[in-house]
Coordinates of C-alpha atoms in Angstrom, one line a residue:
X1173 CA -21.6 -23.8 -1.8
X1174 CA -18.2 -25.1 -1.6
X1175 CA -14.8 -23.4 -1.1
X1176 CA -11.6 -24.7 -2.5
X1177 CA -8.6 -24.4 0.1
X1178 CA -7.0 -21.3 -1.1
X1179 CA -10.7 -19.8 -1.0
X1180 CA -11.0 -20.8 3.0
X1181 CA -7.7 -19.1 3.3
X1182 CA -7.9 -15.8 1.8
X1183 CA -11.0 -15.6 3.6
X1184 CA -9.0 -16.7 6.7
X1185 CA -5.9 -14.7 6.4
X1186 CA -7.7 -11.5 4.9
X1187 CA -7.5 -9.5 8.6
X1188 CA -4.7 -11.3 10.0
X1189 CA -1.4 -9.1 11.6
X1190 CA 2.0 -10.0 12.7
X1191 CA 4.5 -7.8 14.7
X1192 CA 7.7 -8.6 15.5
X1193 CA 9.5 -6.6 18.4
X1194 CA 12.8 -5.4 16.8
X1195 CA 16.3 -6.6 18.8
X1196 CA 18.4 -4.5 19.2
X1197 CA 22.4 -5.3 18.9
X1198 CA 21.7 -8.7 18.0
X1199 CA 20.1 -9.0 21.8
X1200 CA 15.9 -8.9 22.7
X1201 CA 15.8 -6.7 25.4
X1202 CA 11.9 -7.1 25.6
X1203 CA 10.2 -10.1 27.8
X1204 CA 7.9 -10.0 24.7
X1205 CA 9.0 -11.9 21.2
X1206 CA 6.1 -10.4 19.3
X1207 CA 2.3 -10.9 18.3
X1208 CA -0.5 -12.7 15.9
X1209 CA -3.8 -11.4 15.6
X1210 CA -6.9 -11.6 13.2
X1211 CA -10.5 -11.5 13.0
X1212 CA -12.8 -13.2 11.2
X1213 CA -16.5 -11.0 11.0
X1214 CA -19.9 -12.9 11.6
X1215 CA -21.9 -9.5 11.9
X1216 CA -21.7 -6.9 8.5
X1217 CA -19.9 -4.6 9.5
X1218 CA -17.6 -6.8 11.9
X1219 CA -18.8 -5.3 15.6
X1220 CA -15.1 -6.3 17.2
X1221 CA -12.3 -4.5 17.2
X1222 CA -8.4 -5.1 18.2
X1223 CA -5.4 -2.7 19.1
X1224 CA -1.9 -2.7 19.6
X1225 CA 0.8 -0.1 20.7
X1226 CA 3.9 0.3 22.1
X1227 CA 4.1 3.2 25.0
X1228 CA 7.0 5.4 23.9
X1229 CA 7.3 7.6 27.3
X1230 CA 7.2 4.6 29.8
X1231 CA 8.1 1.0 29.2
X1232 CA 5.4 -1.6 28.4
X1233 CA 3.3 -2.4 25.7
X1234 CA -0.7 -2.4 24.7
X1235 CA -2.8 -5.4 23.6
X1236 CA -6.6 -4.8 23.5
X1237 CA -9.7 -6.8 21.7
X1238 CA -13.1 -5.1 22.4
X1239 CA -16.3 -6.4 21.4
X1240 CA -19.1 -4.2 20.5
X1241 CA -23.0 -4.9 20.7
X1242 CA -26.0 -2.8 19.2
X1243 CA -23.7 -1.8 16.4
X1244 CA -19.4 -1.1 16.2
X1245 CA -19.6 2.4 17.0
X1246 CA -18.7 2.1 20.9
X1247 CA -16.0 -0.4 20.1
X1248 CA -14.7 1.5 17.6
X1249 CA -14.5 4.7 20.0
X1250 CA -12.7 2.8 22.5
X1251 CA -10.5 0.8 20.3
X1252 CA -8.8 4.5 19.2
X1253 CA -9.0 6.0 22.5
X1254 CA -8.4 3.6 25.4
X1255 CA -4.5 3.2 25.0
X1256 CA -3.9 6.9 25.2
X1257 CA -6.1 7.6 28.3
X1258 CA -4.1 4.3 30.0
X1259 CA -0.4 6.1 28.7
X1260 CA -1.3 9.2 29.8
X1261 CA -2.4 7.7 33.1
X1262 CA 1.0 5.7 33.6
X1263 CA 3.0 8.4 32.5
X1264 CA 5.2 10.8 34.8
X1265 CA 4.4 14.2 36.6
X1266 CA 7.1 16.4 34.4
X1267 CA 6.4 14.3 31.1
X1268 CA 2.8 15.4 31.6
X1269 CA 4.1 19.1 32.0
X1270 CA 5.9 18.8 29.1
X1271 CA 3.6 17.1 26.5
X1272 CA 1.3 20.0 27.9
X1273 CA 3.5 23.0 27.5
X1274 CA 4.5 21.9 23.7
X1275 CA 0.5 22.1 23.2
X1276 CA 0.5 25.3 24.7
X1277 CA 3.1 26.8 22.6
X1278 CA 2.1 24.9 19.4
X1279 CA 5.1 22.8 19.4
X1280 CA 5.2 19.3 18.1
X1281 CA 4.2 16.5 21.1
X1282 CA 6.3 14.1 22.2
X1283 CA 4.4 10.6 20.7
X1284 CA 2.8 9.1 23.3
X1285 CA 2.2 5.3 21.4
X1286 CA 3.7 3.6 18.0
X1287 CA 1.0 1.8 16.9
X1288 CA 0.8 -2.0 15.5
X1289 CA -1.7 -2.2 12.8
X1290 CA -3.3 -3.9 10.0
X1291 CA -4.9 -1.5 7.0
X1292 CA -8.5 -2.6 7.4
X1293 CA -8.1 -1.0 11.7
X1294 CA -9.7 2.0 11.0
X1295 CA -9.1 5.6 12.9
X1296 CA -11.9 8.2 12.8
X1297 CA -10.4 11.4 11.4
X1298 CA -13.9 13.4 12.1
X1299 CA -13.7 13.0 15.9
X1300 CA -10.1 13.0 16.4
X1301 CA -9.9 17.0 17.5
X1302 CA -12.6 15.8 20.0
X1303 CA -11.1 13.1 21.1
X1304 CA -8.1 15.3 21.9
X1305 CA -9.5 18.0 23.8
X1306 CA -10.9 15.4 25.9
X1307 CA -7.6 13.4 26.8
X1308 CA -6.3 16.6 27.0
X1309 CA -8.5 17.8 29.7
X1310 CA -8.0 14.4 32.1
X1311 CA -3.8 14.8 31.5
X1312 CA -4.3 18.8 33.0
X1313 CA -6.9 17.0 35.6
X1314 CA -3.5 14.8 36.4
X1315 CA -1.3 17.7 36.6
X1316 CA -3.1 19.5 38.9
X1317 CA -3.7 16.3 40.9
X1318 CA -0.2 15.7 41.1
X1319 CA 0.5 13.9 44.5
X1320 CA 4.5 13.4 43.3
X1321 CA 3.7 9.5 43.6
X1322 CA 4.6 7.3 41.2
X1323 CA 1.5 5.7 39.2
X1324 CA 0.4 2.2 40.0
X1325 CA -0.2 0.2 36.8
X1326 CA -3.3 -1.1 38.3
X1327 CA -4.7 2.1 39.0
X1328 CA -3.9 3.8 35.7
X1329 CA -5.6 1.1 34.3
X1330 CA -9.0 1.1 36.1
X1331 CA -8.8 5.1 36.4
X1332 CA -8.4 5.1 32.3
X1333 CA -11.0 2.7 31.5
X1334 CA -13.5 4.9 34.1
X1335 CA -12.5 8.1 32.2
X1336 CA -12.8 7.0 29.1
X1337 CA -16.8 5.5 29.7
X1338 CA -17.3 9.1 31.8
X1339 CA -16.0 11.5 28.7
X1340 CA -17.9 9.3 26.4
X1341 CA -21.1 9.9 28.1
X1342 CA -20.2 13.5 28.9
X1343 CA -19.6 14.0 24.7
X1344 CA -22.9 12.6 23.9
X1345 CA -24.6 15.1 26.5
X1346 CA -23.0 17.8 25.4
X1347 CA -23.7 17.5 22.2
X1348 CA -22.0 19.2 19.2
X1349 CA -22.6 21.7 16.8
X1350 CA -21.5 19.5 14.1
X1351 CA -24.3 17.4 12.9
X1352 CA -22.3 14.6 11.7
X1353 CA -20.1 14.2 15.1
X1354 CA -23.1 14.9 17.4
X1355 CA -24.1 11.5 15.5
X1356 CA -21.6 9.9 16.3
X1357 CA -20.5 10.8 20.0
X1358 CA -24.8 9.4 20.9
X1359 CA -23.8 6.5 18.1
X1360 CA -20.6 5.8 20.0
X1361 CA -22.8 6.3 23.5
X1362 CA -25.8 4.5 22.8
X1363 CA -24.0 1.1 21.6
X1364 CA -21.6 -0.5 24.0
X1365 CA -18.5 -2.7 24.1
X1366 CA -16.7 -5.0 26.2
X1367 CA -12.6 -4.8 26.6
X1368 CA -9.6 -6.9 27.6
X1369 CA -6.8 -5.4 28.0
X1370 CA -3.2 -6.7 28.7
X1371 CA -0.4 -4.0 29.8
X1372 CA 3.5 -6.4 29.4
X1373 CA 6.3 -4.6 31.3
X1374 CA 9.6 -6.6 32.2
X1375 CA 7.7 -10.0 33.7
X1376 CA 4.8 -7.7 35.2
X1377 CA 1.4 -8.4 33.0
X1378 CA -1.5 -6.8 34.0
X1379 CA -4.8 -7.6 32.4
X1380 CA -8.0 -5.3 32.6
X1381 CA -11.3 -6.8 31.5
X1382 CA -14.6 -5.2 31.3
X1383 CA -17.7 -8.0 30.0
X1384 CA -17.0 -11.4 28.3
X1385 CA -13.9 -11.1 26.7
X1386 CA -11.1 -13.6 27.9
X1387 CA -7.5 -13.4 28.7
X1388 CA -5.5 -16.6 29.0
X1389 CA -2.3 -17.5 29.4
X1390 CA -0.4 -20.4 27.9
X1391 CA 1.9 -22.2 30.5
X1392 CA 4.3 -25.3 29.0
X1393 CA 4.7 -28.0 31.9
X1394 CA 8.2 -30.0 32.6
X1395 CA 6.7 -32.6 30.7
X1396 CA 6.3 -30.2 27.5
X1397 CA 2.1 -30.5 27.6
X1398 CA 0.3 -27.3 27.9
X1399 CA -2.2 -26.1 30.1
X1400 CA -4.0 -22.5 31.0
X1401 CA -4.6 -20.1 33.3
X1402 CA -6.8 -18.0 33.2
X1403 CA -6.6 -14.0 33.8
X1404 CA -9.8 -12.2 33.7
X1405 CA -13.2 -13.3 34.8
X1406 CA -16.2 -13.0 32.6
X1407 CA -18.5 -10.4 33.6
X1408 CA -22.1 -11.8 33.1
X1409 CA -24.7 -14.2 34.9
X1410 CA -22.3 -17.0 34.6
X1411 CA -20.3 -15.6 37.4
X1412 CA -21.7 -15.8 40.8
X1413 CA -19.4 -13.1 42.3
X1414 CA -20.5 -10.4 39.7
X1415 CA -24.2 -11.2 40.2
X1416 CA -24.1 -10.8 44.1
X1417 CA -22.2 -7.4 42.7
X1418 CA -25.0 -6.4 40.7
X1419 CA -27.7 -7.2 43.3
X1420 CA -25.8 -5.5 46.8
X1421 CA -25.8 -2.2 44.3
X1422 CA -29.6 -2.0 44.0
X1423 CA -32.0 -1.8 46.5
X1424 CA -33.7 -5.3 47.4
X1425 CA -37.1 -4.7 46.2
X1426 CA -35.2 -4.8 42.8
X1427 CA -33.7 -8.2 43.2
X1428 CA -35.7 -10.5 41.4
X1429 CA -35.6 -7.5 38.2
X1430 CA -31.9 -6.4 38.5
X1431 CA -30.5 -9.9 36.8
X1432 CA -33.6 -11.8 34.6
X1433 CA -33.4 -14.9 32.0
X1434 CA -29.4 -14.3 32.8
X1435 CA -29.1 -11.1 31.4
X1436 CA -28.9 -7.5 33.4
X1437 CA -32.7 -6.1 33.3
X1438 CA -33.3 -9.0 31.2
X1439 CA -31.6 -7.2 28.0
X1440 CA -27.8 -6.8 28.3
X1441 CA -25.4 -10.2 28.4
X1442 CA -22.2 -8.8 30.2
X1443 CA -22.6 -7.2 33.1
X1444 CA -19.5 -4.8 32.5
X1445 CA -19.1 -2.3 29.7
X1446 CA -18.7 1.0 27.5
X1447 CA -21.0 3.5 26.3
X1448 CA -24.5 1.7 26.9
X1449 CA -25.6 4.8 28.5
X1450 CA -29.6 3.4 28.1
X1451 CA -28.6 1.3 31.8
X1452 CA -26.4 4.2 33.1
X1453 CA -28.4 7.6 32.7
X1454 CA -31.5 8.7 34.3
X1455 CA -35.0 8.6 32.2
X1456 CA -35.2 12.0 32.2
X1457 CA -31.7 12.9 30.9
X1458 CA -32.0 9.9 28.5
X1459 CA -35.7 11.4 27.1
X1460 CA -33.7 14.7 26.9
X1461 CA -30.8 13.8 24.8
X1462 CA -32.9 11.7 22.5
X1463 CA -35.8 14.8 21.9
X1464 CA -32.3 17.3 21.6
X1465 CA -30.5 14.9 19.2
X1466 CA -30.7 15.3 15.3
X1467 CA -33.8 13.0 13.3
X1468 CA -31.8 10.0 12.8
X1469 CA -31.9 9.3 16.7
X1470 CA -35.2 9.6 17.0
X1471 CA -35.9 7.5 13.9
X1472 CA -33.8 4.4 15.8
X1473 CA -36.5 2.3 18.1
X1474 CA -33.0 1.3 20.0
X1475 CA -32.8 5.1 21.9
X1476 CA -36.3 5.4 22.7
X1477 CA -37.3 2.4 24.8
X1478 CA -36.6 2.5 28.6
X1479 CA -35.4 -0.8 29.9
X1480 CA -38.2 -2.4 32.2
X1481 CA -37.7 -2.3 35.9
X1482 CA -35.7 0.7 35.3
X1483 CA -35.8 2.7 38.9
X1484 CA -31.9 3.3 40.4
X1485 CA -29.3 3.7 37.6
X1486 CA -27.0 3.0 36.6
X1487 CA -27.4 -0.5 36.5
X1488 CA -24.0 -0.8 34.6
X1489 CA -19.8 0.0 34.9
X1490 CA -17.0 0.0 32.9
X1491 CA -14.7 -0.3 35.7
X1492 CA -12.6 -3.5 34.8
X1493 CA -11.0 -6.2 37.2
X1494 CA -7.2 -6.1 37.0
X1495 CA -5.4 -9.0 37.8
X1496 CA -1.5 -8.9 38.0
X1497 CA 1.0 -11.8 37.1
X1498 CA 4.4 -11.8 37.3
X1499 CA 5.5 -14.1 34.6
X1500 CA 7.7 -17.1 34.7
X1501 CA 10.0 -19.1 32.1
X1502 CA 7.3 -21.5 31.3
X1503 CA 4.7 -18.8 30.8
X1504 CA 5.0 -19.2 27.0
X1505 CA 2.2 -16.9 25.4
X1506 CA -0.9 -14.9 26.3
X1507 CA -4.6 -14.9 24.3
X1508 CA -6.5 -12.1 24.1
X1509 CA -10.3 -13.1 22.4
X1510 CA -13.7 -11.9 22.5
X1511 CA -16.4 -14.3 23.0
X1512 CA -16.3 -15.6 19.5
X1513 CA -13.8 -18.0 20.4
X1514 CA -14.4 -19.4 24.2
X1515 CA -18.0 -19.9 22.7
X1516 CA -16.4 -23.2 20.6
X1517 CA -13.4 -23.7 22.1
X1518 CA -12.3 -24.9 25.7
X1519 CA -9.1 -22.9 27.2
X1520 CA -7.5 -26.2 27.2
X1521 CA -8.2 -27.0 23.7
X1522 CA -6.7 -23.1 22.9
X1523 CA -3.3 -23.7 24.9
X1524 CA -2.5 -27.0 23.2
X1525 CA -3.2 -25.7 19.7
X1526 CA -1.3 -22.3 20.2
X1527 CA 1.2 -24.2 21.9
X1528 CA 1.7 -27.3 19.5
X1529 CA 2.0 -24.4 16.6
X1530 CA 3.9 -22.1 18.4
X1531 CA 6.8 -25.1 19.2
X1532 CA 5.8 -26.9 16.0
X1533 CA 5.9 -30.4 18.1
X1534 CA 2.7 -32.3 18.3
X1535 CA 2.4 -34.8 21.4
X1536 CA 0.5 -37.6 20.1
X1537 CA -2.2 -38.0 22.6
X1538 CA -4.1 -41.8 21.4
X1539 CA -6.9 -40.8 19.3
X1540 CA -10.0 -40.7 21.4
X1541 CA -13.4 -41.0 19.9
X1542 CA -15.5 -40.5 23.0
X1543 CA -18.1 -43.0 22.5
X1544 CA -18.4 -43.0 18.5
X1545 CA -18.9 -46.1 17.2
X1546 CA -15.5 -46.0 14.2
X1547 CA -14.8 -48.1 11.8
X1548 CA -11.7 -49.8 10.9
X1549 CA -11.8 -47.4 7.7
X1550 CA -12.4 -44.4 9.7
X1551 CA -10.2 -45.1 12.2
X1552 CA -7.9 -45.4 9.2
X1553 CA -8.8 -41.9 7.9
X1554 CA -7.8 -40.2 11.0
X1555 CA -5.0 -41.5 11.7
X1556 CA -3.8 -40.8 7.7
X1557 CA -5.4 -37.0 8.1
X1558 CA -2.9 -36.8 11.4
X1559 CA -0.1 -37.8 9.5
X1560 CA -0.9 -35.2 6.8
X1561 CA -1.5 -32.5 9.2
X1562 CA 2.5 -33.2 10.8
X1563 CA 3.7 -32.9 7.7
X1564 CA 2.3 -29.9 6.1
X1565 CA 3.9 -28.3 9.4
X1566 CA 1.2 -25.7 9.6
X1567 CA -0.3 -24.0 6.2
X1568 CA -1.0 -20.9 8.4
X1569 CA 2.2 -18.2 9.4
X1570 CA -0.1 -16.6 12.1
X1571 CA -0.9 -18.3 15.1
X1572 CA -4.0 -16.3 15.3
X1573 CA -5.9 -17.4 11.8
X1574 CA -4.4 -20.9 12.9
X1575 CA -6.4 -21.2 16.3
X1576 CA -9.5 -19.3 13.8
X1577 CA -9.1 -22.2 11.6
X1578 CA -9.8 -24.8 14.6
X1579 CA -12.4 -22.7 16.3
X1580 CA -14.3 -22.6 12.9
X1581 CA -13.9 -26.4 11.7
X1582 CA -12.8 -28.8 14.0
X1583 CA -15.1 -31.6 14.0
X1584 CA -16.2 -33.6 17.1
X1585 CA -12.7 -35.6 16.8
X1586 CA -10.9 -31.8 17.7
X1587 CA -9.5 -32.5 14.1
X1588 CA -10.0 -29.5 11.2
X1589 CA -12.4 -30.7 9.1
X1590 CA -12.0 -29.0 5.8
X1591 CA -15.7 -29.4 4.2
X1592 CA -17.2 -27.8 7.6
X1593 CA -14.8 -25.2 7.7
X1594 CA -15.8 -24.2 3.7
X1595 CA -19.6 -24.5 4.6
X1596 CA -19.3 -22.2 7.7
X1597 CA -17.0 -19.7 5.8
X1598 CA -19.6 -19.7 3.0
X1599 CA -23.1 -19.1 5.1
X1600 CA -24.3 -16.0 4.0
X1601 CA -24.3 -12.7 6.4
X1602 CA -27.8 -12.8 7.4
X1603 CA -27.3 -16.4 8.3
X1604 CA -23.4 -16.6 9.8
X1605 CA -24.5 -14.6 13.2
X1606 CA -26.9 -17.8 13.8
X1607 CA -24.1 -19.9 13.6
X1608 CA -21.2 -18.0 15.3
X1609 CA -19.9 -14.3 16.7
X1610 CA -17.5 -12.6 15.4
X1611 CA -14.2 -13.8 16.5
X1612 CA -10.9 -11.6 17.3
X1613 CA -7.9 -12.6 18.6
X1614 CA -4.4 -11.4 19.7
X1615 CA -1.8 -14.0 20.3
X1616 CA 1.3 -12.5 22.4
X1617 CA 4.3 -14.8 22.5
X1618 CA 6.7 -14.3 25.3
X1619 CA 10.7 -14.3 25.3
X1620 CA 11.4 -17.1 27.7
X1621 CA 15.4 -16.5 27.8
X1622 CA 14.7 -12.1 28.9
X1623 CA 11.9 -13.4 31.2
X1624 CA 14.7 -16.2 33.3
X1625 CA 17.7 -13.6 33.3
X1626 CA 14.7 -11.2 35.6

């Protein structure tokens, strides 16, 4: 089934968002210029989800992706929710008090985020009076904790990340009375989801990652070539630190168990994430909640099983590893992604493309075929497809669908090869999550000029 170019490109662009951070008196006063993002959905419904906000009440702003496994319901839950537990976390003593006396007295709040998002991001209406009393709950907890110490970004963000997995778990014991949002809070526990978060204030970026998502950075050398850096650490069996982590947690007669075929009790990929409750909670309170939900729970095979080798939970966290970075003139943008992408693309490969589109200057690198035998012809074709691809300076305005574009179509010579791109694009549902995940991604691209005059 082929797909004419403007087909591959609606289906490209359909999710993709742009935001541009306003200037104000003719002068950016922010270290960051604005943001691309998009997805592109493997699974139906799309499991991964994205957010954006702006923190009204301190400075900074909010960049999330978070990728969800045995269905979207976690991700979606934590998509909504995260950003408010980490503002209310960074936010002061008194602007607690007051956002606390206006509930109180019935007064309108003070907004806490301006969000950045595309129509299709969807907000759950049912739970939000849920979701509120339990946000409210951890601000009062912060009130009365109030040590008069001003909050440490990287302890707002691993103290709101922690709260938000402990209130999900806590809804889903508690149950409610409301048939349809008892559903949902063991829905939203029972699946899980990964995050990676990025927090930019001034030149200070902090990232929190829970699981597999990545978070890299795009630096532009003297020379104008582009390399990465990386800033989080993938949270599965692919990292050596976090299975030591896994095994010092558990006693040793569990060690050959614990971490099996590369996966935590042989099931779970990341090592790191929401909700999942099935590897946090004890059989018996796991049996309970599942006999005590409504039908539909106990009609889903997913909620009844007990992971083998099942003896000292919990076996998972949602704490994330923060790493700080204080950024520099010739830090140039920042890419959020789930898995999606780093499973077909090398970070390097990611820098040079986001970079090449973000300057619009291509370095010419000779054209290496890596031990393909090519034909005068061929050799021809690619070097007339290069000269095509200068000169329709980039068909894509996002930077996001334009690095989605590579990821799904490059052929072996990194080039986008449009008859691959319209046969992956057109494999139907049942068959696209054999060939890739879903993919989300946020591009951020950084003020250069604000970041020097710090």
């Amino acid at each position: 089934f082929y797909l004419t170019p403007p087909q591959v490109n609606s289906i490209l662009k359909a999710n993709e968002y742009s935001f541009k951070v306003p200037e104000f008196d003719g002068k950016n006063v922010s270290s960051v210029l604005g943001f691309d993002s998009n997805q592109l959905p493997a699974n139906a419904p799309i499991e991964d989800r994205r957010s954006a906000a702006t923190c009204l009440q301190t400075r900074g702003m909010l960049l999330g992706v978070f990728d969800g496994h045995a269905g979207c319901a976690c991700a979606q839950a934590v998509s909504e929710r995260l950003f408010y537990y980490i503002a209310v976390s960074l936010l002061p003593h008194e602007t607690l008090l007051e956002i606390e006396n206006a509930v109180e007295s019935g007064r309108a709040l003070l907004p806490i985020l301006q969000w950045h998002k595309h129509p299709n991001d969807y907000f759950s209406k049912e739970a939000s009076k849920l979701y509120f009393n339990s946000l409210r709950t951890y601000w009062q907890e912060l009130i009365d904790l109030n040590s008069g110490e001003t909050t440490d970004v990287r302890e707002a963000l691993i103290n709101a990340f922690k709260r938000l997995d402990n209130d999900i778990s806590l809804e889903a014991q508690v149950g409610d009375p409301n048939s349809f949002l008892n559903y949902l809070v063991l829905q939203v526990a029972f699946s899980g989801a990964t995050a990676c978060v990025a927090h930019v204030d001034g030149i200070d970026l902090h990232v929190a990652n829970t699981g597999d998502s990545r978070a890299m950075l795009g630096v532009q050398e003297e020379d104008g070539s582009w390399s990465a850096v990386n800033l989080s650490y993938d949270h599965n069996a692919q990292n050596e630190r976090e299975v030591e982590r896994v095994k010092m947690e558990h006693p040793k007669s569990e060690e050959k168990s614990v971490v099996k075929q590369d996966r935590l009790l042989g099931l779970l990929m990341p090592f790191r994430a929401f909700g999942d409750v099935k590897f946090k909670w004890s059989i018996e309170l796991q049996k309970r909640v599942v006999e005590s939900g409504p039908d539909q729970l106990n009609d889903n095979e997913y909620t009844k099983f007990i992971p083998p080798n099942y003896h000292t939970p919990p076996y998972l966290t949602a704490e994330p590893e923060v790493i700080h970075h204080k950024l520099r003139p010739q830090d140039k943008f920042l890419v959020l992604a789930t898995d999606g992408l780093w499973e077909t693309m090398h970070r390097q490969d990611v820098a040079r493309i986001v970079g090449e589109y973000l300057t619009g200057v291509h370095h010419q690198q000779p054209i290496a075929v890596g031990g393909y035998k090519v034909t005068l012809g061929q050799m021809h074709g690619l070097l007339t497809e290069r000269r095509a691809r200068i000169s329709s300076v980039f068909e894509d305005q996002n930077a996001a669908t334009h690095l989605i574009r590579h990821a799904v179509g490059n052929n072996e010579f990194g080039t986008v090869d449009h008859e691959r791109l319209s046969k992956m694009l057109s494999l139907p549902e049942e068959l696209a999550r054999m060939y890739r995940d879903d993919i989300t991604i946020i591009v951020v691209q950084f003020n250069s000029r604000v970041i020097g005059a710090y």
